[in-house]
Amino acid sequence: MYQQTLDPLLGSLGWSALVAALPLVVLFALLGIFRVTAWKASLIALAVALAVSVGVYGMPPGQALMSVSLGAAFGFFPILWIVINAIWIYNMTVVTGDFEVLQRSFARVSADRRIQAVIIAFCFGALLEALAGFGTPVAITTVMLLSLGFRALTAAVVALVANTAPVAYGALAAPIVTLSSVTGLPLSELGAVTGRQTPLLAVVVPVVLVGIIDGWRGVRQTLPATLVCGGTFALAQFLSANFVSVPLTDIIAALVSAGATVLLLRWWSPELVTNEHEMAEAPGAAARTADRGGTVLRAYAPYLIIIAVFVLAQIRPIAEAMDAVTVSFRWPGLEVLDPSGQPLALVEYDFAWLSGAGSLLLIAGALTIPVLGIGPRAAATRYVATYAQLKWPIVTVMSVLAIAYVMNTSGQTATLGNWMAAAGGLFALISPVLGWLGVAVTGSDTSSNSLFGALQVTAANKAGIDPVLAAAANGSGGVLGKMISPQNLAIAAGAVGMTGGEGDIFRRVLPWSLGFLVAMCLLVYLQSTPVLSWMLP
């Protein structure tokens, strides 16, 4: 039996926090400064995490290694299981030519590629986030942007920055559902407060995306469309989270935003000036090719099937039947107590082999095969090829989750969290940083909420801050760590053929991640004071 200690180094929480942060410092330094490929950087950082857990925290080596195996298992299922099956469906549409039809369909909405990028990365990406999450929108929208002619680096950066505002309600609000379960706070209240934070982010993200593509000139020329896109998404997200349905928030917001933007483009269009520096090739005549209605419908069919499968899976009798076969067990060889002497819940592993999002995508992919007219053998060949395509991202994601679990089970993460919670009344200012840190390490807002949710509530009560505000801030701050998470960097790089160039992507997205984080910290702090407390329910 291993019991966590918060201050193993010299009995000091501060010194212990410095050592506990070493794996993260090494990981991001290797990525951002030394330009080491993500899979190598993650393996080196994993070795550092193991050394700290055994050498400083006194965790038995056997248990530390079992933590590695648990993290790697979680990295593959459910996270990689989702990404692999999502990319497989995409790969089948490429083989059949349906992806080109889909591309032309998006292009006909607007001849301006900046607007196309916003609709794909923000609106369509939000819909994918709502249905699956866990890297799926990044994996698919990066490739779609690449096919529109954007350079690989630009496509990856735009997709990652776009995958922010919808994340808190991703995978049918899985992060908030998890937050409610670990804190004991009502789901409706957590969803409502989050719905008064992330919509402000949604307003500006489409504007930022155009700025990344075409600078201030592009921002000025497309401002009506980007404000309508972000504004309607924000309004729909706020209304749904507060008055309609927390799990359906992103689905409603994505559809409303896309619909409003398309309606605007029926009578207004921006000046057609494109930043060719960000394009791999100039626009061609292919985008103007007219496709028959049936051909377009078949191109959209895989995504309509995905939506239908996920909606059906949420019907209570079906959901209960699928959940009934889920296998849950404590990971063998891990007997860990938290600092208070309670068994650590993180060593529980749920193998939702039927109801998991990745399995639902696999079912949707199987249903898509006859619709696309691709043969079973060809579909199987593409499935095997997808694993080969993602081999290094698979290593990266499993390694990063192994780091997270070693840090979680040894107590390194708890040390960092408690050290930050010691800020007292200023905790509201840095509360989102905890969520940001959790997502940066795990790549998942759901994991970050399970990691720091209870800690946020405890710290908020000590500091005299509304615990619902602090808990919601964990998820809202966490969405801003998504774009710098090594697992998402690896997914984006692998999808556009930039494996090994994760450091280049990291340097491009880091300023946006930090800038948004500062704004979110200020918002949450002001919401904890009379200045903006009126924003809370």
XYZ file of C-alpha atoms in Angstrom:
537
model
C 0.000 0.000 0.000
C 1.325 3.425 -0.983
C -0.001 6.631 0.578
C 0.615 9.945 -1.133
C 2.577 12.706 0.588
C 2.133 16.320 -0.440
C 5.496 17.620 0.816
C 8.052 14.808 0.484
C 11.023 17.129 -0.147
C 12.303 18.709 3.080
C 8.724 18.840 4.357
C 8.167 21.881 2.135
C 5.190 22.172 -0.191
C 6.998 24.810 -2.268
C 10.184 22.810 -2.854
C 8.139 19.688 -3.496
C 6.062 21.565 -6.084
C 9.209 22.636 -7.920
C 10.355 19.017 -8.201
C 6.859 17.798 -9.054
C 6.789 20.196 -12.016
C 10.000 18.774 -13.524
C 8.292 16.294 -15.906
C 6.149 19.097 -17.342
C 9.069 21.506 -17.619
C 11.151 18.875 -19.399
C 8.292 17.951 -21.735
C 7.491 21.478 -22.867
C 11.145 22.550 -23.013
C 11.969 19.625 -25.299
C 8.996 20.457 -27.514
C 9.227 24.239 -27.598
C 12.932 24.995 -27.214
C 14.916 21.974 -28.358
C 12.423 20.916 -31.070
C 12.504 17.271 -30.088
C 9.783 15.181 -31.748
C 6.749 14.657 -29.531
C 7.104 10.898 -29.101
C 10.730 11.206 -28.019
C 10.006 14.177 -25.735
C 7.122 12.339 -24.070
C 9.231 9.239 -23.427
C 12.033 11.339 -21.877
C 9.526 13.230 -19.714
C 8.011 9.897 -18.667
C 11.429 8.757 -17.439
C 11.714 11.992 -15.418
C 8.238 11.482 -13.928
C 9.179 7.947 -12.897
C 12.422 9.163 -11.331
C 10.603 11.826 -9.302
C 7.860 9.437 -8.195
C 10.312 6.786 -6.990
C 13.275 8.922 -5.913
C 11.459 11.838 -4.262
C 7.960 10.617 -3.424
C 9.049 7.123 -2.417
C 6.534 5.313 -4.579
C 7.403 1.608 -4.946
C 8.910 1.020 -8.418
C 6.422 -1.733 -9.179
C 3.449 0.526 -8.481
C 5.035 3.348 -10.475
C 5.381 1.045 -13.481
C 1.796 -0.143 -13.074
C 0.754 3.520 -13.156
C 2.548 3.754 -16.495
C 0.580 0.789 -17.813
C -2.729 2.262 -16.586
C -2.002 5.615 -18.221
C -0.977 3.962 -21.472
C -4.142 1.841 -21.423
C -6.299 4.920 -20.848
C -4.426 6.704 -23.633
C -5.370 3.973 -26.067
C -8.891 3.400 -24.771
C -10.880 5.580 -24.873
C -8.771 8.405 -26.373
C -6.881 6.826 -29.277
C -9.767 4.460 -29.918
C -11.849 7.529 -30.785
C -9.201 9.179 -32.951
C -8.309 5.999 -34.886
C -11.908 5.226 -35.801
C -12.645 8.859 -36.701
C -9.618 9.015 -39.009
C -10.584 5.634 -40.507
C -13.976 6.983 -41.537
C -12.281 10.003 -43.064
C -9.783 7.797 -44.927
C -12.624 5.784 -46.473
C -14.230 8.989 -47.788
C -10.891 9.918 -49.381
C -10.663 6.551 -51.156
C -14.196 6.859 -52.558
C -13.790 10.519 -53.558
C -16.611 11.631 -51.266
C -14.300 13.858 -49.246
C -13.623 15.965 -52.352
C -17.374 16.360 -52.790
C -17.680 17.466 -49.154
C -14.840 19.899 -49.702
C -16.557 21.403 -52.741
C -19.788 21.645 -50.781
C -18.091 23.734 -48.105
C -16.416 25.796 -50.800
C -19.774 26.683 -52.369
C -20.987 28.178 -49.100
C -18.423 30.904 -49.658
C -15.695 31.384 -52.228
C -13.544 32.934 -49.501
C -11.235 30.356 -47.926
C -11.015 32.335 -44.716
C -14.762 31.900 -44.221
C -14.512 28.260 -45.266
C -11.848 27.741 -42.605
C -14.059 29.280 -39.899
C -17.058 27.132 -40.853
C -14.968 23.950 -40.935
C -12.665 24.485 -37.959
C -15.103 26.295 -35.660
C -18.661 25.228 -36.561
C -18.073 21.726 -37.920
C -15.280 21.172 -35.398
C -17.658 22.140 -32.582
C -20.200 19.595 -33.813
C -17.525 16.878 -33.835
C -16.429 17.963 -30.360
C -20.016 17.746 -29.153
C -20.387 14.196 -30.451
C -17.001 12.616 -29.776
C -14.367 14.987 -28.383
C -10.973 13.598 -27.315
C -9.091 14.897 -30.371
C -11.631 13.909 -33.028
C -12.325 17.472 -34.312
C -8.613 18.252 -34.514
C -7.914 15.041 -36.409
C -10.639 15.612 -39.007
C -10.685 19.395 -39.474
C -6.907 19.672 -39.928
C -7.119 17.336 -42.905
C -10.136 19.184 -44.290
C -8.279 22.493 -44.076
C -5.237 20.932 -45.708
C -7.379 19.727 -48.593
C -8.689 23.272 -49.107
C -5.144 24.399 -49.891
C -3.914 25.629 -46.497
C -0.345 24.846 -45.581
C 0.047 21.985 -43.132
C 1.294 24.198 -40.274
C -1.516 26.726 -40.732
C -4.152 23.978 -40.935
C -2.915 22.428 -37.687
C -2.749 25.766 -35.842
C -6.227 26.881 -36.967
C -7.788 23.538 -35.995
C -6.141 23.567 -32.558
C -7.083 27.170 -31.737
C -10.659 26.545 -32.918
C -10.926 23.572 -30.549
C -11.368 25.734 -27.440
C -14.807 27.198 -26.698
C -16.737 23.957 -27.415
C -14.465 21.718 -25.315
C -16.147 22.291 -21.936
C -19.355 20.704 -23.306
C -17.613 18.159 -25.536
C -18.648 14.520 -25.859
C -22.171 15.409 -24.691
C -20.854 17.461 -21.750
C -18.669 14.641 -20.405
C -16.275 17.138 -18.696
C -19.115 18.777 -16.748
C -20.771 15.467 -15.927
C -17.426 14.288 -14.538
C -16.979 17.541 -12.626
C -20.373 17.113 -11.025
C -19.583 13.535 -9.983
C -16.232 14.348 -8.335
C -17.410 17.527 -6.581
C -20.984 16.616 -5.657
C -22.191 19.924 -7.118
C -25.358 20.002 -9.277
C -24.771 19.445 -12.990
C -27.222 22.208 -13.876
C -25.373 24.806 -11.775
C -21.944 23.836 -13.123
C -23.256 23.923 -16.693
C -24.889 27.301 -16.132
C -21.760 28.960 -14.710
C -19.559 27.483 -17.426
C -22.109 28.873 -19.875
C -21.313 32.339 -18.537
C -17.565 31.980 -19.159
C -16.793 30.078 -22.362
C -19.312 31.973 -24.572
C -17.171 35.100 -24.195
C -14.311 33.070 -25.628
C -16.496 31.851 -28.491
C -17.189 35.421 -29.635
C -13.536 36.141 -30.427
C -12.236 32.742 -31.606
C -13.560 33.009 -35.220
C -11.975 36.460 -35.456
C -8.682 35.052 -34.215
C -8.808 32.208 -36.729
C -9.025 34.657 -39.621
C -6.225 36.680 -38.040
C -4.006 33.603 -38.022
C -4.760 32.992 -41.701
C -4.710 36.528 -43.111
C -3.688 39.021 -40.441
C -5.508 42.247 -39.592
C -6.521 42.822 -43.208
C -8.448 39.570 -43.189
C -9.982 40.362 -39.799
C -11.365 43.672 -41.105
C -12.684 42.174 -44.334
C -14.475 39.246 -42.712
C -15.611 40.863 -39.460
C -19.384 40.662 -40.126
C -19.181 36.913 -40.778
C -16.856 36.101 -37.892
C -18.888 38.153 -35.415
C -22.127 36.493 -36.529
C -20.484 33.067 -36.323
C -18.967 33.615 -32.861
C -21.823 35.693 -31.507
C -24.582 33.249 -32.410
C -22.519 30.344 -31.086
C -21.974 32.200 -27.804
C -25.645 33.106 -27.452
C -26.823 29.580 -28.248
C -24.244 28.077 -25.885
C -25.354 30.388 -23.062
C -29.070 29.756 -23.595
C -28.727 25.999 -23.962
C -26.414 25.598 -20.956
C -28.672 27.668 -18.735
C -32.190 26.925 -19.953
C -32.310 23.956 -22.364
C -29.866 21.055 -21.919
C -26.283 20.906 -20.725
C -25.400 17.718 -22.708
C -26.853 19.151 -25.953
C -25.228 22.567 -25.568
C -22.526 22.252 -28.227
C -24.764 20.472 -30.740
C -27.284 23.321 -30.559
C -24.600 26.016 -30.629
C -22.736 24.494 -33.583
C -25.865 24.122 -35.712
C -27.165 27.612 -34.852
C -23.771 29.192 -35.580
C -23.352 27.408 -38.913
C -26.918 28.209 -39.965
C -26.618 31.899 -39.076
C -23.311 32.225 -40.921
C -24.663 30.543 -44.052
C -27.725 32.824 -44.009
C -25.511 35.907 -43.735
C -23.429 34.752 -46.693
C -26.552 34.600 -48.879
C -26.613 38.407 -49.051
C -23.131 39.492 -47.962
C -19.642 38.322 -48.856
C -16.197 39.653 -47.947
C -13.720 41.057 -50.391
C -11.996 38.082 -51.984
C -8.401 38.649 -50.956
C -6.436 35.642 -49.764
C -3.101 35.482 -47.988
C -1.281 33.216 -50.416
C 1.568 32.798 -47.931
C -0.686 30.537 -45.873
C -1.817 28.534 -48.895
C -0.129 25.493 -50.319
C -1.801 26.121 -53.671
C -4.013 28.700 -55.300
C -7.766 28.106 -55.510
C -8.642 25.977 -58.513
C -11.711 25.336 -60.561
C -12.468 22.102 -58.678
C -14.254 24.005 -55.935
C -16.710 25.349 -58.523
C -17.604 21.884 -59.847
C -21.316 21.228 -59.499
C -22.220 17.945 -57.795
C -25.602 16.274 -57.937
C -27.784 16.262 -54.857
C -27.404 12.532 -54.308
C -23.636 12.769 -54.546
C -23.544 15.576 -51.976
C -25.870 13.647 -49.667
C -23.571 10.614 -49.835
C -20.601 12.826 -48.947
C -22.412 14.055 -45.852
C -23.755 10.598 -45.031
C -20.854 9.459 -42.790
C -21.337 12.464 -40.510
C -25.123 12.135 -40.533
C -24.681 8.479 -39.581
C -22.300 9.467 -36.767
C -24.859 11.951 -35.425
C -27.638 9.376 -35.647
C -25.584 6.683 -33.882
C -24.614 9.030 -31.050
C -28.163 10.333 -30.634
C -29.579 6.807 -30.508
C -26.920 5.826 -27.984
C -28.224 8.520 -25.628
C -31.776 7.098 -25.515
C -32.109 5.756 -21.986
C -33.030 2.099 -22.698
C -30.297 1.816 -25.335
C -27.757 3.625 -23.178
C -28.521 1.401 -20.190
C -28.209 -1.756 -22.298
C -24.865 -0.634 -23.708
C -23.551 0.442 -20.304
C -24.576 -2.886 -18.797
C -21.681 -4.640 -20.537
C -19.073 -2.111 -19.398
C -16.287 -3.775 -17.426
C -14.985 -1.797 -14.415
C -12.120 -2.873 -12.188
C -9.282 -1.592 -10.046
C -6.029 -1.712 -11.971
C -3.983 -4.674 -10.700
C -0.874 -3.893 -8.700
C -2.008 -0.387 -7.739
C -2.949 0.101 -4.083
C -2.828 3.848 -3.537
C -4.251 6.079 -0.810
C -4.559 9.843 -1.103
C -2.971 12.097 1.575
C -6.091 11.782 3.742
C -5.918 7.974 3.662
C -8.794 7.384 1.237
C -8.451 4.972 -1.717
C -7.537 6.822 -4.897
C -10.400 6.692 -7.408
C -8.060 7.226 -10.368
C -6.893 3.605 -10.234
C -10.356 2.497 -11.366
C -10.520 1.573 -15.064
C -13.769 1.524 -17.019
C -13.613 -0.539 -20.199
C -16.753 0.727 -21.958
C -16.107 -1.435 -24.988
C -19.593 -0.934 -26.434
C -20.825 2.442 -25.194
C -17.526 4.328 -25.575
C -17.355 7.096 -28.186
C -14.699 5.213 -30.140
C -16.869 2.103 -30.345
C -19.813 4.190 -31.522
C -17.579 5.635 -34.233
C -16.568 2.097 -35.227
C -20.256 1.164 -35.521
C -20.887 4.310 -37.564
C -17.931 3.416 -39.787
C -19.299 -0.075 -40.390
C -22.681 1.413 -41.353
C -20.906 3.867 -43.639
C -19.176 1.138 -45.694
C -22.204 0.167 -47.830
C -23.358 3.783 -48.104
C -20.013 4.857 -49.581
C -19.913 1.796 -51.794
C -16.467 0.739 -50.599
C -15.796 -2.989 -50.377
C -15.245 -4.670 -46.992
C -11.689 -5.669 -47.957
C -10.833 -2.116 -49.003
C -12.352 -0.788 -45.761
C -10.276 -3.256 -43.722
C -7.152 -2.253 -45.634
C -7.771 1.405 -44.821
C -8.331 0.476 -41.183
C -4.921 -1.189 -40.933
C -3.341 1.697 -42.835
C -4.818 4.153 -40.317
C -2.841 2.516 -37.522
C 0.329 2.818 -39.606
C -0.474 6.457 -40.364
C -0.873 7.261 -36.656
C 1.933 5.091 -35.234
C 3.940 7.963 -33.748
C 0.919 9.898 -32.443
C -0.160 6.624 -30.796
C 3.206 6.385 -29.007
C 2.965 10.050 -27.989
C -0.562 9.905 -26.597
C 0.062 6.712 -24.626
C 3.304 8.174 -23.222
C 1.702 11.483 -22.227
C -1.162 9.739 -20.444
C 1.405 7.519 -18.717
C 3.110 10.700 -17.466
C -0.215 12.020 -16.210
C -1.031 8.831 -14.326
C 2.421 8.558 -12.751
C 2.107 12.148 -11.569
C -1.452 11.561 -10.357
C -0.844 8.353 -8.444
C 2.486 9.366 -6.908
C 1.048 12.665 -5.625
C 2.985 15.078 -7.849
C -0.204 16.560 -9.297
C -1.778 16.935 -5.841
C 1.355 18.749 -4.662
C 1.119 21.235 -7.519
C -2.597 21.748 -6.946
C -2.293 22.322 -3.201
C 0.650 24.652 -3.694
C -1.426 26.810 -6.038
C -4.459 26.595 -3.747
C -2.413 28.259 -0.994
C -2.941 31.601 -2.750
C -5.936 32.322 -0.495
C -8.224 35.107 -1.703
C -6.319 35.344 -4.990
C -7.134 31.724 -5.760
C -9.961 32.835 -8.059
C -7.334 34.556 -10.208
C -5.300 31.381 -10.695
C -8.119 28.841 -10.482
C -8.339 28.479 -14.300
C -4.595 27.785 -14.381
C -5.179 24.483 -12.588
C -7.597 23.364 -15.272
C -5.235 24.613 -17.987
C -2.384 22.642 -16.463
C -4.507 19.484 -16.194
C -5.557 19.592 -19.845
C -2.051 20.495 -21.013
C -0.821 17.254 -19.434
C -3.718 14.878 -20.141
C -5.186 16.453 -23.294
C -8.669 16.032 -21.824
C -10.928 18.495 -20.010
C -12.724 15.469 -18.584
C -9.490 14.152 -17.066
C -8.546 17.592 -15.777
C -11.910 17.972 -14.047
C -11.573 14.552 -12.425
C -8.059 15.508 -11.364
C -8.606 18.963 -9.894
C -12.374 19.332 -9.450
C -12.523 18.348 -5.774
C -9.364 20.329 -5.039
C -10.931 23.452 -6.569
C -13.952 23.117 -4.286
C -11.814 22.568 -1.163
C -9.583 25.539 -1.954
C -12.565 27.761 -2.784
C -14.249 26.989 0.531
C -11.033 27.846 2.392
C -10.672 31.101 0.475
C -14.335 32.097 0.827
C -15.024 31.802 -2.932
C -18.138 30.301 -4.513
C -17.185 26.624 -5.020
C -19.354 26.359 -8.144
C -17.410 29.257 -9.684
C -14.051 27.649 -8.892
C -15.123 24.221 -10.171
C -16.508 25.693 -13.398
C -13.312 27.721 -13.825
C -11.368 24.465 -13.846
C -13.204 23.342 -16.979
C -13.247 26.786 -18.605
C -9.525 27.274 -18.035
C -8.888 23.725 -19.133
C -10.219 24.293 -22.652
C -7.317 26.687 -23.234
C -4.742 24.000 -22.485
C -6.149 21.756 -25.203
C -4.176 23.381 -28.013
C -0.787 22.878 -26.325
C -1.388 19.351 -25.083
C 1.265 17.039 -26.568
C -1.356 14.442 -27.443
C -3.369 16.955 -29.465
C -0.213 18.352 -31.039
C 0.673 14.805 -32.071
C -2.817 14.170 -33.470
C -2.747 17.390 -35.507
C 0.791 16.772 -36.764
C 0.026 13.182 -37.693
C -3.165 14.130 -39.522
C -1.391 16.604 -41.832
C 1.854 14.684 -42.298
C 3.956 16.818 -39.919
C 4.987 14.062 -37.514
C 8.176 15.335 -35.900
C 7.123 18.963 -36.299
C 5.029 19.179 -33.136
C 7.425 21.749 -31.707
C 6.750 24.123 -34.601
C 3.012 23.845 -34.011
C 3.526 24.278 -30.246
C 5.378 27.571 -30.718
C 2.597 28.917 -32.942
C -0.272 28.057 -30.590
C 1.396 28.789 -27.221
C 0.899 32.592 -27.366
C -2.818 32.119 -28.065
C -3.161 29.602 -25.258
C -1.481 31.918 -22.746
C -3.312 35.017 -23.962
C -6.730 33.389 -23.677
C -5.749 31.969 -20.274
C -4.879 35.415 -18.896
C -8.247 36.737 -20.080
C -10.090 33.783 -18.497
C -8.226 34.273 -15.191
C -9.252 37.931 -15.107
C -12.861 37.055 -15.936
C -13.129 34.440 -13.174
C -11.454 36.735 -10.648
C -13.848 39.595 -11.470
C -16.791 37.186 -11.260
C -15.673 36.408 -7.700
C -15.910 40.131 -6.844
C -18.836 42.584 -6.943
C -17.524 43.879 -10.291
C -18.879 40.924 -12.317
C -20.663 38.817 -9.705
C -23.935 39.821 -11.426
C -22.961 37.481 -14.274
C -23.426 34.424 -12.083
C -26.827 32.725 -11.627
